PDB file of N, CA and C in Angstrom:
ATOM      1  N   MET A   1       7.128 150.333  72.567  1.00 50.00           N
ATOM      2  CA  MET A   1       7.674 151.420  71.780  1.00 50.00           C
ATOM      3  C   MET A   1       8.169 150.930  70.420  1.00 50.00           C
ATOM      4  N   ASN A   2       8.844 149.789  70.378  1.00 71.00           N
ATOM      5  CA  ASN A   2       9.346 149.252  69.122  1.00 71.00           C
ATOM      6  C   ASN A   2       8.208 148.835  68.195  1.00 71.00           C
ATOM      7  N   ILE A   3       7.129 148.329  68.767  1.00 72.00           N
ATOM      8  CA  ILE A   3       5.990 147.910  67.952  1.00 72.00           C
ATOM      9  C   ILE A   3       5.362 149.123  67.277  1.00 72.00           C
ATOM     10  N   ARG A   4       5.234 150.228  68.001  1.00 70.00           N
ATOM     11  CA  ARG A   4       4.668 151.448  67.410  1.00 70.00           C
ATOM     12  C   ARG A   4       5.557 151.962  66.273  1.00 70.00           C
ATOM     13  N   ALA A   5       6.852 151.918  66.472  1.00 62.00           N
ATOM     14  CA  ALA A   5       7.772 152.368  65.427  1.00 62.00           C
ATOM     15  C   ALA A   5       7.672 151.458  64.204  1.00 62.00           C
ATOM     16  N   LEU A   6       7.545 150.164  64.435  1.00 59.00           N
ATOM     17  CA  LEU A   6       7.419 149.208  63.342  1.00 59.00           C
ATOM     18  C   LEU A   6       6.125 149.442  62.565  1.00 59.00           C
ATOM     19  N   ILE A   7       5.030 149.642  63.277  1.00 69.00           N
ATOM     20  CA  ILE A   7       3.740 149.899  62.624  1.00 69.00           C
ATOM     21  C   ILE A   7       3.803 151.191  61.816  1.00 69.00           C
ATOM     22  N   ALA A   8       4.418 152.213  62.370  1.00 63.00           N
ATOM     23  CA  ALA A   8       4.546 153.487  61.659  1.00 63.00           C
ATOM     24  C   ALA A   8       5.385 153.317  60.395  1.00 63.00           C
ATOM     25  N   ALA A   9       6.468 152.565  60.492  1.00 62.00           N
ATOM     26  CA  ALA A   9       7.340 152.350  59.335  1.00 62.00           C
ATOM     27  C   ALA A   9       6.615 151.571  58.244  1.00 62.00           C
ATOM     28  N   VAL A  10       5.885 150.529  58.630  1.00 62.00           N
ATOM     29  CA  VAL A  10       5.136 149.731  57.659  1.00 62.00           C
ATOM     30  C   VAL A  10       4.064 150.583  56.993  1.00 62.00           C
ATOM     31  N   SER A  11       3.394 151.423  57.769  1.00 64.00           N
ATOM     32  CA  SER A  11       2.363 152.303  57.209  1.00 64.00           C
ATOM     33  C   SER A  11       2.952 153.268  56.191  1.00 64.00           C
ATOM     34  N   LEU A  12       4.091 153.857  56.514  1.00 61.00           N
ATOM     35  CA  LEU A  12       4.728 154.793  55.594  1.00 61.00           C
ATOM     36  C   LEU A  12       5.194 154.097  54.316  1.00 61.00           C
ATOM     37  N   LEU A  13       5.732 152.896  54.455  1.00 60.00           N
ATOM     38  CA  LEU A  13       6.169 152.157  53.274  1.00 60.00           C
ATOM     39  C   LEU A  13       4.987 151.783  52.389  1.00 60.00           C
ATOM     40  N   SER A  14       3.861 151.435  53.002  1.00 60.00           N
ATOM     41  CA  SER A  14       2.661 151.107  52.231  1.00 60.00           C
ATOM     42  C   SER A  14       2.183 152.316  51.444  1.00 60.00           C
ATOM     43  N   LEU A  15       2.159 153.470  52.093  1.00 57.00           N
ATOM     44  CA  LEU A  15       1.732 154.694  51.410  1.00 57.00           C
ATOM     45  C   LEU A  15       2.689 155.053  50.279  1.00 57.00           C
ATOM     46  N   ALA A  16       3.970 154.867  50.502  1.00 54.00           N
ATOM     47  CA  ALA A  16       4.954 155.156  49.457  1.00 54.00           C
ATOM     48  C   ALA A  16       4.755 154.220  48.267  1.00 54.00           C
ATOM     49  N   GLY A  17       4.416 152.974  48.539  1.00 54.00           N
ATOM     50  CA  GLY A  17       4.161 152.018  47.464  1.00 54.00           C
ATOM     51  C   GLY A  17       2.962 152.412  46.632  1.00 54.00           C
ATOM     52  N   PHE A  18       1.887 152.846  47.278  1.00 52.00           N
ATOM     53  CA  PHE A  18       0.702 153.287  46.548  1.00 52.00           C
ATOM     54  C   PHE A  18       0.992 154.543  45.740  1.00 52.00           C
ATOM     55  N   ALA A  19       1.782 155.438  46.277  1.00 50.00           N
ATOM     56  CA  ALA A  19       2.148 156.654  45.546  1.00 50.00           C
ATOM     57  C   ALA A  19       2.965 156.289  44.308  1.00 50.00           C
ATOM     58  N   GLY A  20       3.834 155.305  44.431  1.00 51.00           N
ATOM     59  CA  GLY A  20       4.626 154.860  43.290  1.00 51.00           C
ATOM     60  C   GLY A  20       3.764 154.254  42.201  1.00 51.00           C
ATOM     61  N   LEU A  21       2.738 153.499  42.586  1.00 50.00           N
ATOM     62  CA  LEU A  21       1.822 152.936  41.605  1.00 50.00           C
ATOM     63  C   LEU A  21       1.051 154.033  40.890  1.00 50.00           C
ATOM     64  N   ALA A  22       0.621 155.033  41.621  1.00 49.00           N
ATOM     65  CA  ALA A  22      -0.116 156.137  41.015  1.00 49.00           C
ATOM     66  C   ALA A  22       0.760 156.881  40.016  1.00 49.00           C
ATOM     67  N   GLN A  23       2.031 157.061  40.328  1.00 49.00           N
ATOM     68  CA  GLN A  23       2.931 157.748  39.412  1.00 49.00           C
ATOM     69  C   GLN A  23       3.194 156.904  38.170  1.00 49.00           C
ATOM     70  N   ALA A  24       3.237 155.591  38.318  1.00 54.00           N
ATOM     71  CA  ALA A  24       3.483 154.719  37.174  1.00 54.00           C
ATOM     72  C   ALA A  24       2.359 154.837  36.155  1.00 54.00           C
ATOM     73  N   ASP A  25       1.115 155.051  36.616  1.00 58.00           N
ATOM     74  CA  ASP A  25      -0.008 155.202  35.707  1.00 58.00           C
ATOM     75  C   ASP A  25       0.062 156.505  34.918  1.00 58.00           C
ATOM     76  N   ASP A  26       0.758 157.505  35.443  1.00 61.00           N
ATOM     77  CA  ASP A  26       0.844 158.806  34.800  1.00 61.00           C
ATOM     78  C   ASP A  26       1.933 158.868  33.731  1.00 61.00           C
ATOM     79  N   LEU A  27       2.761 157.843  33.617  1.00 75.00           N
ATOM     80  CA  LEU A  27       3.851 157.860  32.652  1.00 75.00           C
ATOM     81  C   LEU A  27       3.305 157.761  31.229  1.00 75.00           C
ATOM     82  N   GLN A  28       3.934 158.472  30.326  1.00 89.00           N
ATOM     83  CA  GLN A  28       3.544 158.443  28.920  1.00 89.00           C
ATOM     84  C   GLN A  28       4.195 157.237  28.246  1.00 89.00           C
ATOM     85  N   PRO A  29       3.500 156.624  27.280  1.00 95.00           N
ATOM     86  CA  PRO A  29       4.120 155.513  26.565  1.00 95.00           C
ATOM     87  C   PRO A  29       5.313 155.992  25.739  1.00 95.00           C
ATOM     88  N   THR A  30       6.247 155.097  25.505  1.00 95.00           N
ATOM     89  CA  THR A  30       7.414 155.400  24.678  1.00 95.00           C
ATOM     90  C   THR A  30       6.980 155.468  23.218  1.00 95.00           C
ATOM     91  N   PRO A  31       7.269 156.552  22.517  1.00 96.00           N
ATOM     92  CA  PRO A  31       6.908 156.624  21.094  1.00 96.00           C
ATOM     93  C   PRO A  31       7.733 155.618  20.278  1.00 96.00           C
ATOM     94  N   TYR A  32       7.065 154.868  19.417  1.00 95.00           N
ATOM     95  CA  TYR A  32       7.753 153.909  18.558  1.00 95.00           C
ATOM     96  C   TYR A  32       8.536 154.650  17.476  1.00 95.00           C
ATOM     97  N   ARG A  33       9.753 154.185  17.224  1.00 95.00           N
ATOM     98  CA  ARG A  33      10.589 154.683  16.137  1.00 95.00           C
ATOM     99  C   ARG A  33      10.837 153.525  15.167  1.00 95.00           C
ATOM    100  N   TYR A  34      10.856 153.823  13.897  1.00 94.00           N
ATOM    101  CA  TYR A  34      11.087 152.799  12.887  1.00 94.00           C
ATOM    102  C   TYR A  34      12.365 152.032  13.202  1.00 94.00           C
ATOM    103  N   GLY A  35      12.267 150.709  13.222  1.00 93.00           N
ATOM    104  CA  GLY A  35      13.419 149.865  13.488  1.00 93.00           C
ATOM    105  C   GLY A  35      13.652 149.566  14.956  1.00 93.00           C
ATOM    106  N   MET A  36      12.842 150.130  15.836  1.00 92.00           N
ATOM    107  CA  MET A  36      13.004 149.905  17.276  1.00 92.00           C
ATOM    108  C   MET A  36      12.744 148.427  17.591  1.00 92.00           C
ATOM    109  N   PRO A  37      13.693 147.733  18.240  1.00 92.00           N
ATOM    110  CA  PRO A  37      13.461 146.327  18.596  1.00 92.00           C
ATOM    111  C   PRO A  37      12.466 146.237  19.755  1.00 92.00           C
ATOM    112  N   LEU A  38      11.418 145.431  19.588  1.00 91.00           N
ATOM    113  CA  LEU A  38      10.387 145.333  20.620  1.00 91.00           C
ATOM    114  C   LEU A  38      10.501 144.057  21.450  1.00 91.00           C
ATOM    115  N   GLU A  39      10.893 142.940  20.846  1.00 93.00           N
ATOM    116  CA  GLU A  39      11.032 141.656  21.543  1.00 93.00           C
ATOM    117  C   GLU A  39       9.770 141.318  22.335  1.00 93.00           C
ATOM    118  N   ILE A  40       8.631 141.295  21.660  1.00 95.00           N
ATOM    119  CA  ILE A  40       7.332 141.068  22.297  1.00 95.00           C
ATOM    120  C   ILE A  40       7.143 139.594  22.615  1.00 95.00           C
ATOM    121  N   LYS A  41       6.809 139.308  23.867  1.00 97.00           N
ATOM    122  CA  LYS A  41       6.467 137.952  24.281  1.00 97.00           C
ATOM    123  C   LYS A  41       4.949 137.786  24.304  1.00 97.00           C
ATOM    124  N   LYS A  42       4.237 138.811  24.839  1.00 97.00           N
ATOM    125  CA  LYS A  42       2.777 138.739  24.927  1.00 97.00           C
ATOM    126  C   LYS A  42       2.196 140.149  24.885  1.00 97.00           C
ATOM    127  N   VAL A  43       1.197 140.360  24.026  1.00 97.00           N
ATOM    128  CA  VAL A  43       0.509 141.648  23.955  1.00 97.00           C
ATOM    129  C   VAL A  43      -0.603 141.653  24.998  1.00 97.00           C
ATOM    130  N   LEU A  44      -0.621 142.689  25.844  1.00 97.00           N
ATOM    131  CA  LEU A  44      -1.638 142.809  26.882  1.00 97.00           C
ATOM    132  C   LEU A  44      -2.830 143.638  26.422  1.00 97.00           C
ATOM    133  N   SER A  45      -2.576 144.718  25.680  1.00 96.00           N
ATOM    134  CA  SER A  45      -3.690 145.536  25.186  1.00 96.00           C
ATOM    135  C   SER A  45      -3.266 146.373  23.990  1.00 96.00           C
ATOM    136  N   LEU A  46      -4.250 146.627  23.119  1.00 96.00           N
ATOM    137  CA  LEU A  46      -4.101 147.527  21.980  1.00 96.00           C
ATOM    138  C   LEU A  46      -5.254 148.515  22.068  1.00 96.00           C
ATOM    139  N   THR A  47      -4.949 149.807  22.135  1.00 96.00           N
ATOM    140  CA  THR A  47      -6.005 150.816  22.221  1.00 96.00           C
ATOM    141  C   THR A  47      -5.722 151.942  21.238  1.00 96.00           C
ATOM    142  N   GLU A  48      -6.806 152.593  20.819  1.00 96.00           N
ATOM    143  CA  GLU A  48      -6.698 153.764  19.957  1.00 96.00           C
ATOM    144  C   GLU A  48      -7.930 154.622  20.173  1.00 96.00           C
ATOM    145  N   PRO A  49      -7.815 155.924  19.922  1.00 95.00           N
ATOM    146  CA  PRO A  49      -8.981 156.791  20.086  1.00 95.00           C
ATOM    147  C   PRO A  49     -10.038 156.470  19.026  1.00 95.00           C
ATOM    148  N   SER A  50     -11.289 156.566  19.413  1.00 94.00           N
ATOM    149  CA  SER A  50     -12.391 156.325  18.492  1.00 94.00           C
ATOM    150  C   SER A  50     -12.646 157.580  17.664  1.00 94.00           C
ATOM    151  N   THR A  51     -12.798 157.395  16.358  1.00 93.00           N
ATOM    152  CA  THR A  51     -13.092 158.518  15.467  1.00 93.00           C
ATOM    153  C   THR A  51     -13.937 158.012  14.301  1.00 93.00           C
ATOM    154  N   PRO A  52     -14.888 158.807  13.842  1.00 94.00           N
ATOM    155  CA  PRO A  52     -15.696 158.387  12.693  1.00 94.00           C
ATOM    156  C   PRO A  52     -14.983 158.624  11.358  1.00 94.00           C
ATOM    157  N   TYR A  53     -13.822 159.251  11.385  1.00 94.00           N
ATOM    158  CA  TYR A  53     -13.109 159.629  10.167  1.00 94.00           C
ATOM    159  C   TYR A  53     -11.924 158.702   9.895  1.00 94.00           C
ATOM    160  N   CYS A  54     -11.640 158.520   8.619  1.00 95.00           N
ATOM    161  CA  CYS A  54     -10.446 157.780   8.221  1.00 95.00           C
ATOM    162  C   CYS A  54      -9.276 158.749   8.313  1.00 95.00           C
ATOM    163  N   GLU A  55      -8.473 158.589   9.358  1.00 96.00           N
ATOM    164  CA  GLU A  55      -7.357 159.498   9.606  1.00 96.00           C
ATOM    165  C   GLU A  55      -6.273 158.781  10.393  1.00 96.00           C
ATOM    166  N   VAL A  56      -5.112 159.398  10.487  1.00 97.00           N
ATOM    167  CA  VAL A  56      -4.018 158.855  11.283  1.00 97.00           C
ATOM    168  C   VAL A  56      -4.285 159.169  12.751  1.00 97.00           C
ATOM    169  N   VAL A  57      -4.193 158.134  13.598  1.00 97.00           N
ATOM    170  CA  VAL A  57      -4.385 158.303  15.042  1.00 97.00           C
ATOM    171  C   VAL A  57      -3.166 157.747  15.766  1.00 97.00           C
ATOM    172  N   THR A  58      -3.004 158.149  17.010  1.00 97.00           N
ATOM    173  CA  THR A  58      -1.938 157.609  17.849  1.00 97.00           C
ATOM    174  C   THR A  58      -2.521 156.487  18.688  1.00 97.00           C
ATOM    175  N   ALA A  59      -2.065 155.268  18.435  1.00 97.00           N
ATOM    176  CA  ALA A  59      -2.525 154.091  19.160  1.00 97.00           C
ATOM    177  C   ALA A  59      -1.510 153.744  20.242  1.00 97.00           C
ATOM    178  N   GLN A  60      -1.910 152.847  21.131  1.00 97.00           N
ATOM    179  CA  GLN A  60      -1.044 152.454  22.241  1.00 97.00           C
ATOM    180  C   GLN A  60      -1.061 150.934  22.377  1.00 97.00           C
ATOM    181  N   MET A  61       0.116 150.360  22.640  1.00 97.00           N
ATOM    182  CA  MET A  61       0.230 148.927  22.873  1.00 97.00           C
ATOM    183  C   MET A  61       0.979 148.699  24.181  1.00 97.00           C
ATOM    184  N   VAL A  62       0.389 147.855  25.036  1.00 97.00           N
ATOM    185  CA  VAL A  62       1.042 147.435  26.270  1.00 97.00           C
ATOM    186  C   VAL A  62       1.373 145.961  26.087  1.00 97.00           C
ATOM    187  N   TYR A  63       2.617 145.603  26.348  1.00 97.00           N
ATOM    188  CA  TYR A  63       3.053 144.229  26.128  1.00 97.00           C
ATOM    189  C   TYR A  63       4.096 143.818  27.160  1.00 97.00           C
ATOM    190  N   ILE A  64       4.331 142.515  27.228  1.00 96.00           N
ATOM    191  CA  ILE A  64       5.399 141.958  28.056  1.00 96.00           C
ATOM    192  C   ILE A  64       6.519 141.557  27.106  1.00 96.00           C
ATOM    193  N   ASP A  65       7.741 142.027  27.404  1.00 96.00           N
ATOM    194  CA  ASP A  65       8.867 141.686  26.538  1.00 96.00           C
ATOM    195  C   ASP A  65       9.463 140.339  26.955  1.00 96.00           C
ATOM    196  N   LYS A  66      10.462 139.883  26.228  1.00 96.00           N
ATOM    197  CA  LYS A  66      11.062 138.574  26.491  1.00 96.00           C
ATOM    198  C   LYS A  66      11.764 138.496  27.836  1.00 96.00           C
ATOM    199  N   ALA A  67      12.092 139.659  28.426  1.00 95.00           N
ATOM    200  CA  ALA A  67      12.717 139.693  29.751  1.00 95.00           C
ATOM    201  C   ALA A  67      11.674 139.698  30.867  1.00 95.00           C
ATOM    202  N   GLY A  68      10.379 139.731  30.497  1.00 95.00           N
ATOM    203  CA  GLY A  68       9.317 139.721  31.495  1.00 95.00           C
ATOM    204  C   GLY A  68       8.889 141.098  31.977  1.00 95.00           C
ATOM    205  N   GLN A  69       9.420 142.162  31.366  1.00 95.00           N
ATOM    206  CA  GLN A  69       9.075 143.535  31.747  1.00 95.00           C
ATOM    207  C   GLN A  69       7.851 144.005  30.961  1.00 95.00           C
ATOM    208  N   THR A  70       6.950 144.721  31.625  1.00 96.00           N
ATOM    209  CA  THR A  70       5.800 145.307  30.943  1.00 96.00           C
ATOM    210  C   THR A  70       6.243 146.602  30.274  1.00 96.00           C
ATOM    211  N   ARG A  71       5.946 146.733  29.005  1.00 95.00           N
ATOM    212  CA  ARG A  71       6.327 147.908  28.214  1.00 95.00           C
ATOM    213  C   ARG A  71       5.072 148.558  27.643  1.00 95.00           C
ATOM    214  N   ASP A  72       5.170 149.845  27.373  1.00 97.00           N
ATOM    215  CA  ASP A  72       4.056 150.632  26.857  1.00 97.00           C
ATOM    216  C   ASP A  72       4.593 151.523  25.742  1.00 97.00           C
ATOM    217  N   ILE A  73       4.096 151.320  24.514  1.00 97.00           N
ATOM    218  CA  ILE A  73       4.555 152.149  23.403  1.00 97.00           C
ATOM    219  C   ILE A  73       3.357 152.786  22.702  1.00 97.00           C
ATOM    220  N   SER A  74       3.616 153.890  22.037  1.00 97.00           N
ATOM    221  CA  SER A  74       2.601 154.522  21.195  1.00 97.00           C
ATOM    222  C   SER A  74       3.115 154.508  19.760  1.00 97.00           C
ATOM    223  N   TYR A  75       2.178 154.491  18.815  1.00 97.00           N
ATOM    224  CA  TYR A  75       2.554 154.463  17.404  1.00 97.00           C
ATOM    225  C   TYR A  75       1.417 155.063  16.581  1.00 97.00           C
ATOM    226  N   ASN A  76       1.726 155.510  15.383  1.00 96.00           N
ATOM    227  CA  ASN A  76       0.727 156.081  14.488  1.00 96.00           C
ATOM    228  C   ASN A  76       0.196 155.006  13.556  1.00 96.00           C
ATOM    229  N   LYS A  77      -1.114 155.069  13.297  1.00 96.00           N
ATOM    230  CA  LYS A  77      -1.764 154.115  12.401  1.00 96.00           C
ATOM    231  C   LYS A  77      -3.018 154.742  11.832  1.00 96.00           C
ATOM    232  N   LEU A  78      -3.574 154.118  10.801  1.00 96.00           N
ATOM    233  CA  LEU A  78      -4.857 154.570  10.288  1.00 96.00           C
ATOM    234  C   LEU A  78      -5.953 154.106  11.238  1.00 96.00           C
ATOM    235  N   SER A  79      -6.950 154.942  11.445  1.00 95.00           N
ATOM    236  CA  SER A  79      -8.037 154.617  12.380  1.00 95.00           C
ATOM    237  C   SER A  79      -8.867 153.445  11.864  1.00 95.00           C
ATOM    238  N   GLN A  80      -9.650 152.858  12.753  1.00 92.00           N
ATOM    239  CA  GLN A  80     -10.523 151.748  12.386  1.00 92.00           C
ATOM    240  C   GLN A  80     -11.561 152.167  11.350  1.00 92.00           C
ATOM    241  N   ALA A  81     -11.897 153.449  11.299  1.00 92.00           N
ATOM    242  CA  ALA A  81     -12.870 153.939  10.321  1.00 92.00           C
ATOM    243  C   ALA A  81     -12.388 153.693   8.889  1.00 92.00           C
ATOM    244  N   CYS A  82     -11.096 153.578   8.688  1.00 92.00           N
ATOM    245  CA  CYS A  82     -10.547 153.341   7.350  1.00 92.00           C
ATOM    246  C   CYS A  82     -10.819 151.923   6.870  1.00 92.00           C
ATOM    247  N   THR A  83     -11.034 150.997   7.784  1.00 88.00           N
ATOM    248  CA  THR A  83     -11.259 149.601   7.411  1.00 88.00           C
ATOM    249  C   THR A  83     -12.721 149.207   7.474  1.00 88.00           C
ATOM    250  N   SER A  84     -13.588 150.090   7.964  1.00 66.00           N
ATOM    251  CA  SER A  84     -15.015 149.782   8.083  1.00 66.00           C
ATOM    252  C   SER A  84     -15.680 149.854   6.717  1.00 66.00           C
ATOM    253  N   ALA A  85     -16.570 148.899   6.473  1.00 58.00           N
ATOM    254  CA  ALA A  85     -17.334 148.904   5.226  1.00 58.00           C
ATOM    255  C   ALA A  85     -18.556 149.800   5.394  1.00 58.00           C
ATOM    256  N   ASP A  86     -18.791 150.672   4.427  1.00 57.00           N
ATOM    257  CA  ASP A  86     -19.957 151.567   4.506  1.00 57.00           C
ATOM    258  C   ASP A  86     -21.163 150.951   3.862  1.00 57.00           C
TER     259      ASP A  86
END
C-alpha cells in the first residue's frame, strides 16, 4: 500500500514539474527600460523578427546574470534590413 502511494505521489510531482516548465515558456520577456541594470554574465540568445524593411522591431535577449539566473528581456532596435548592403 505504501509503495502505491509513493508511486502515485512521484507521478503527480513529475506532472506538476512538467506543467511548471510549460508555463515558464509562456512567460513574456521583461521589457527593457533605459538605465535598467542587466549584470550580464553570458548571452544565450539574441532574436528578432525577420523583415525586409528598415524599421524598428522588438528584439529579445536571453542571458545569464551574475547571480546565475536566466533572464529574458525585450528591447527595441532597428531591424537587420537597415544594416544590409543593397
